[in-house]
Coordinates of C-alpha atoms in Angstrom, one line a residue:
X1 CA 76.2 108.6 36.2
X2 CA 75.6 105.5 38.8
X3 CA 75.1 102.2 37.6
X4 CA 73.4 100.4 39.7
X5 CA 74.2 96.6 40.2
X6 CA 71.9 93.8 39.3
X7 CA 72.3 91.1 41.6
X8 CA 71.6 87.8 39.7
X9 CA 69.2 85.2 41.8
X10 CA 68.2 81.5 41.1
X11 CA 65.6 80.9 38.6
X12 CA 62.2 80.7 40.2
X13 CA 60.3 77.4 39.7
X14 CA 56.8 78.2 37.4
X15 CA 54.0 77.7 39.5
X16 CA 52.6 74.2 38.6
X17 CA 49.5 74.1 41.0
X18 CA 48.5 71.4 43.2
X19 CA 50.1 68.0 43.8
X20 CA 47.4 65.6 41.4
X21 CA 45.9 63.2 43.2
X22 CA 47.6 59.9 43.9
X23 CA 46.1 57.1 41.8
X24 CA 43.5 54.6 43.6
X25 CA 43.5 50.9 42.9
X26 CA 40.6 50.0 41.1
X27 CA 38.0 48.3 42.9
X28 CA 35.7 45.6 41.8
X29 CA 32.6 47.7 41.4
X30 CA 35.0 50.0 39.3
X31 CA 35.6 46.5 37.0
X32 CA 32.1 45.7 37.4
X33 CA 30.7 49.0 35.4
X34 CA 34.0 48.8 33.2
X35 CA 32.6 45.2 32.2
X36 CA 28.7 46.5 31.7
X37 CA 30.0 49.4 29.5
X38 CA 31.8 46.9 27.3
X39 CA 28.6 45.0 26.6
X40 CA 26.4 47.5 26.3
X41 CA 28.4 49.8 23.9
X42 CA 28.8 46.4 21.6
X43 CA 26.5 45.9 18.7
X44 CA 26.9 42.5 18.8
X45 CA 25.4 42.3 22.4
X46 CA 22.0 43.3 20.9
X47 CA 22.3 41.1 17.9
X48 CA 22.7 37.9 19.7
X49 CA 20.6 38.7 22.7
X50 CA 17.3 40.0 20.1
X51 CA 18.2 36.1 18.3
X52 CA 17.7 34.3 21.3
X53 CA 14.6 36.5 22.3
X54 CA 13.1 35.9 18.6
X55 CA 14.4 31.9 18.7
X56 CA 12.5 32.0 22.3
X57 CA 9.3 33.4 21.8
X58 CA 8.9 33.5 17.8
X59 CA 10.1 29.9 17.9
X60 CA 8.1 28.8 21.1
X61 CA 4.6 30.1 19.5
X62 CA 5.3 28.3 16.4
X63 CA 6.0 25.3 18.1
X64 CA 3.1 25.5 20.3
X65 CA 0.5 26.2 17.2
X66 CA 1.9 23.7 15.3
X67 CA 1.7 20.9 18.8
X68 CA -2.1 22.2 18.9
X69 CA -2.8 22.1 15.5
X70 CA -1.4 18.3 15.7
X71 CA -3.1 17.3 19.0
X72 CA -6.1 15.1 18.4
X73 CA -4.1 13.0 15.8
X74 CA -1.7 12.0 19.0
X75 CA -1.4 8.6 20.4
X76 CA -3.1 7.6 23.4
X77 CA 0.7 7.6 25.3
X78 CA 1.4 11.3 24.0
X79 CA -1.4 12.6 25.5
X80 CA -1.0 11.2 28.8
X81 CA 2.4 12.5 28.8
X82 CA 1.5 15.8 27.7
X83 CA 3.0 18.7 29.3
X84 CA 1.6 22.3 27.7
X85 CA 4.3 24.2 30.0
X86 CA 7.0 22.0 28.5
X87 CA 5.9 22.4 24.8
X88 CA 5.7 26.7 24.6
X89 CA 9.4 26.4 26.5
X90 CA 10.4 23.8 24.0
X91 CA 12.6 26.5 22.3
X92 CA 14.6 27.6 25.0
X93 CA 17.0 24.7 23.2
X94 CA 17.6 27.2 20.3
X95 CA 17.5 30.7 22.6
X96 CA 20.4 29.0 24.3
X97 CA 22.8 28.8 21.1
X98 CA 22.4 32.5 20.9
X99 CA 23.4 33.3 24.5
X100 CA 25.9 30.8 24.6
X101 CA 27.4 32.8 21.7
X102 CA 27.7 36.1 23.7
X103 CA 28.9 34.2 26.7
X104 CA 31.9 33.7 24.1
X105 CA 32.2 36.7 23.0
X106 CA 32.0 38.4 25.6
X107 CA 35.7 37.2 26.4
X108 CA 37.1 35.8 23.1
X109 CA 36.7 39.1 21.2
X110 CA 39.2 41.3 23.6
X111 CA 41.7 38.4 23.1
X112 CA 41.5 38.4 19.8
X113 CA 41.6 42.4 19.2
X114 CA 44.2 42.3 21.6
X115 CA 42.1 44.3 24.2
X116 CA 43.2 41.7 27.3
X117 CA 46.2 43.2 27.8
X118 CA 45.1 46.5 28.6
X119 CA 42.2 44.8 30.9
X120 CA 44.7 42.9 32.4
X121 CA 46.7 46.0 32.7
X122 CA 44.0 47.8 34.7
X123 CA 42.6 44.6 36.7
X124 CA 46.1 43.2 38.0
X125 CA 43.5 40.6 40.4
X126 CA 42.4 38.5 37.5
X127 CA 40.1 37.0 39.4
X128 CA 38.4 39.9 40.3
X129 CA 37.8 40.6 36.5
X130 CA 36.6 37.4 35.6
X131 CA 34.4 37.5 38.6
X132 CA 33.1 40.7 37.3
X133 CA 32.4 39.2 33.6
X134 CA 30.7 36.5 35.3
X135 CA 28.0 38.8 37.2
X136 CA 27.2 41.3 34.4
X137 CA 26.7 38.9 32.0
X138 CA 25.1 36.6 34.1
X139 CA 22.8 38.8 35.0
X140 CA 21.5 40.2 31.6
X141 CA 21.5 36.4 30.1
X142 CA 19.0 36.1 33.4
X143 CA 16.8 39.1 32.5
X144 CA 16.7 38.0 28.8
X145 CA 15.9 34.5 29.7
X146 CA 13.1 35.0 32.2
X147 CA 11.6 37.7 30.1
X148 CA 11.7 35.2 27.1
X149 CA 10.5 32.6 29.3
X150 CA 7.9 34.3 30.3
X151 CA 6.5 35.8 26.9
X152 CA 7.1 32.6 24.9
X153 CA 4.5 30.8 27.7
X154 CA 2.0 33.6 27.8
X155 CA 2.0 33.3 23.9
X156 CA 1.9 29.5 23.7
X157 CA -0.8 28.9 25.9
X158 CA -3.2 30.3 23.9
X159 CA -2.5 28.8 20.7
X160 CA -2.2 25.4 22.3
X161 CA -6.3 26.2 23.7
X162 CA -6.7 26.9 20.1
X163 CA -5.9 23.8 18.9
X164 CA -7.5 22.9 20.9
X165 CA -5.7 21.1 23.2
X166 CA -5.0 20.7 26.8
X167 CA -3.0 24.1 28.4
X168 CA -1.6 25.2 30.8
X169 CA -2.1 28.5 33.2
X170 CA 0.5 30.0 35.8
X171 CA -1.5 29.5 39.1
X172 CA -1.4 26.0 38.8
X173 CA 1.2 24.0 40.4
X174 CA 4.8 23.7 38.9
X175 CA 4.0 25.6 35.9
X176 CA 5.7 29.0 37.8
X177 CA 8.5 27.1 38.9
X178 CA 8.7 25.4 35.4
X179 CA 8.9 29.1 33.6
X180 CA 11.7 30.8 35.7
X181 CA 13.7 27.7 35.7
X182 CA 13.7 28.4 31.9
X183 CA 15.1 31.6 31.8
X184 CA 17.3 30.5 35.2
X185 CA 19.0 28.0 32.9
X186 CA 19.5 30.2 29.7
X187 CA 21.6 32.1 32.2
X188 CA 23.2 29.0 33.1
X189 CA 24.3 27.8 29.9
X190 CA 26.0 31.4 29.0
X191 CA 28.1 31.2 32.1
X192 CA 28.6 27.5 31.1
X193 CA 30.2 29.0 27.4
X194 CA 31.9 32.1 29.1
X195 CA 33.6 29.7 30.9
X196 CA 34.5 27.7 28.1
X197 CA 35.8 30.6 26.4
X198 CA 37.9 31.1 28.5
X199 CA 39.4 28.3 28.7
X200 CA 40.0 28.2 25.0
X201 CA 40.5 31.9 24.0
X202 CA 39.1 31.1 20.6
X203 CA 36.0 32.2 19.0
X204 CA 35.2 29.5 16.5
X205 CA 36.9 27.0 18.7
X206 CA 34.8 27.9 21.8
X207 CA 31.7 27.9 20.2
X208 CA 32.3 24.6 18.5
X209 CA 31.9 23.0 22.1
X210 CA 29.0 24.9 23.0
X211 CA 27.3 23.3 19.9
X212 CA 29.0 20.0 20.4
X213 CA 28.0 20.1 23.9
X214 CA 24.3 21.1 23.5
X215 CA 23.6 19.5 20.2
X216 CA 26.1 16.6 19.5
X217 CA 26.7 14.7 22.8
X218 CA 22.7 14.2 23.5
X219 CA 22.5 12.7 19.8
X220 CA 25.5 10.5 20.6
X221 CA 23.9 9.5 23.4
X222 CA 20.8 8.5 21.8
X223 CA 22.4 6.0 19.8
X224 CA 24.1 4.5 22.3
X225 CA 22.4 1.3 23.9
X226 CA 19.5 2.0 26.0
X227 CA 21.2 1.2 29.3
X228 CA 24.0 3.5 28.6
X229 CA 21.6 6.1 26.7
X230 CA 19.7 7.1 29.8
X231 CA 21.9 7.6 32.6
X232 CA 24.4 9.3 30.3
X233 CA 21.6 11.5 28.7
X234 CA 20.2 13.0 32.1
X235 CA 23.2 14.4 33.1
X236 CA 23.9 16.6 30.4
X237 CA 23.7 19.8 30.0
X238 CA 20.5 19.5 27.5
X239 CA 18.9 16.8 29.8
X240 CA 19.0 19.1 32.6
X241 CA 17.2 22.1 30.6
X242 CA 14.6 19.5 30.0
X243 CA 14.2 18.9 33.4
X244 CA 14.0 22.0 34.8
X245 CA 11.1 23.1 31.7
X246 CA 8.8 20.1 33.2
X247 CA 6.2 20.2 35.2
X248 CA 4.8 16.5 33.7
X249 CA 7.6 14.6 35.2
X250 CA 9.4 12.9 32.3
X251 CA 11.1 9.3 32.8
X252 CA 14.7 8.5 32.7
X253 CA 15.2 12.4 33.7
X254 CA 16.3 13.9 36.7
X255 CA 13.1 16.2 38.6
X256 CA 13.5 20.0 38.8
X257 CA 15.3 21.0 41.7
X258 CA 18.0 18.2 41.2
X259 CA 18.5 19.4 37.7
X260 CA 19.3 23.0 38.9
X261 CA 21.8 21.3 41.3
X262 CA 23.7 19.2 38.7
X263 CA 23.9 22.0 36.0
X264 CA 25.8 24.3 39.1
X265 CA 28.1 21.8 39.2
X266 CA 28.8 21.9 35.5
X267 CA 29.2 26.1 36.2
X268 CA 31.3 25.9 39.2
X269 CA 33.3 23.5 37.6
X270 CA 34.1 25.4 34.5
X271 CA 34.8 28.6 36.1
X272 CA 37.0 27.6 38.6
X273 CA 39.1 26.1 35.4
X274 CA 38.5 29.2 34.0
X275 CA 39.7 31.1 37.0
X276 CA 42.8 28.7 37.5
X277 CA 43.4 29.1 33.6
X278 CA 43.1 33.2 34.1
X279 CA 45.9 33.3 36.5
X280 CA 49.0 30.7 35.2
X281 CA 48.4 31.8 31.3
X282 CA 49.6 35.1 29.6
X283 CA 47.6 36.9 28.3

């Protein structure tokens, strides 16, 4: 009998397939729908934005009935200074709080569950990711707003004629202008509390500014002496919404376009804190 020898090799290496495919740094439009997934996938997204569309329009017809209903017991000096535009946007004040709340969130709730890191993690270029926050909110606080803006007049109107008293339509001149710069600053204002957010990294503490800076400082303001009161009062945040609603010009305010101008300041301000803030601090 012949044996036969068995010759002993190296061990072949499994077949593992193909090589994967190296890893590619993620762009900003990759951040961009990262960032619009995130809000849209949130419940409270819909919750704050359907307040500030219900503040807006619900709000704004109930002012503009009530202003109607009201009209003919008015002083000789109201109604010369009467503005119909300005009275159906007159709750764009209150929509604000809501968006300005979701301009916090949208950044103090991943600090707070801890979430930053791994954005951090996948975003290295911080500013990049903040830039990205900035756009997709921005952009859906500027859809709700206009849209709010836009109802809340087209309901107004109406019940102010009922009233009857004097109304407005949105051929004639400044009332357009008067409605987008509505829902232009809503936008505004939420970039203006994102920003602020950020900068703070705390829920409750961010929004306490919001509503200081919307609601307290103008009534501090008012009781200040009346040569202090109205230069101080113009250039606030809340005097430049009021501005930008007008089409009757009101005194001791800033006009439209002016009013747009300063409250861009107040944005490009904050964010580039924000941005600064973004890059030295840990996460």
């Amino acid at each position: 009998m012949s044996s036969q020898a068995v010759i002993e090799g190296p061990e072949a290496a499994p077949d593992s397939g193909p090589p994967p495919p190296p890893v590619r740094a993620a762009r900003l439009s990759d951040v961009v729908r990262s960032e619009w997934t995130k809000l849209r996938t949130v419940r409270s997204t819909y919750f704050t934005l359907g307040v500030a569309v219900v503040l807006i329009v619900g709000l704004g017809a109930l002012i503009s009935f009530e202003i109607g209903s009201h009209y003919q017991n008015s002083g000789r000096l109201d109604r010369a200074t009467f503005d119909p535009t300005n009275s159906s946007l007159a709750s764009v004040t209150f929509g604000q709080l809501a968006i300005g709340v979701l301009g916090v969130l949208v950044i103090t709730s991943e600090y707070a569950s801890g979430m930053i890191r791994t954005t951090l993690q996948a975003m290295p270029r911080r500013g990049w990711l903040l830039a990205a926050k900035a756009g997709v909110f921005g952009v859906t606080a500027l859809v709700v707003g206009e849209v709010s803006s836009f109802a809340a007049f087209f309901i107004g109107q109406p019940l102010l004629k009922s009233g009857p008293a004097p109304y407005a339509t949105i051929g004639q001149p400044g009332v357009a202008r008067a409605v987008f710069a509505s829902g232009l600053y809503i936008a505004l204002a939420g970039l203006l509390a994102l920003g602020i957010a950020v900068l703070i990294r705390h829920t409750a503490g961010a929004i306490t500014v919001v509503v200081a800076l919307y609601f307290v400082l103008p009534g501090v303001a008012n009781a200040l002496p009346t040569s202090w009161q109205q230069p101080i009062e113009e250039y606030l945040p809340s005097g430049t919404g009021r501005a930008m609603a007008a089409v009757v010009h009101q005194p001791h305010f800033l006009t439209p376009w002016p009013a747009v101008g300063v409250l861009c300041i107040y944005v490009v301000v904050v964010m580039a804190a924000a941005a600064w803030s973004l890059q030295r601090r840990d996460a």
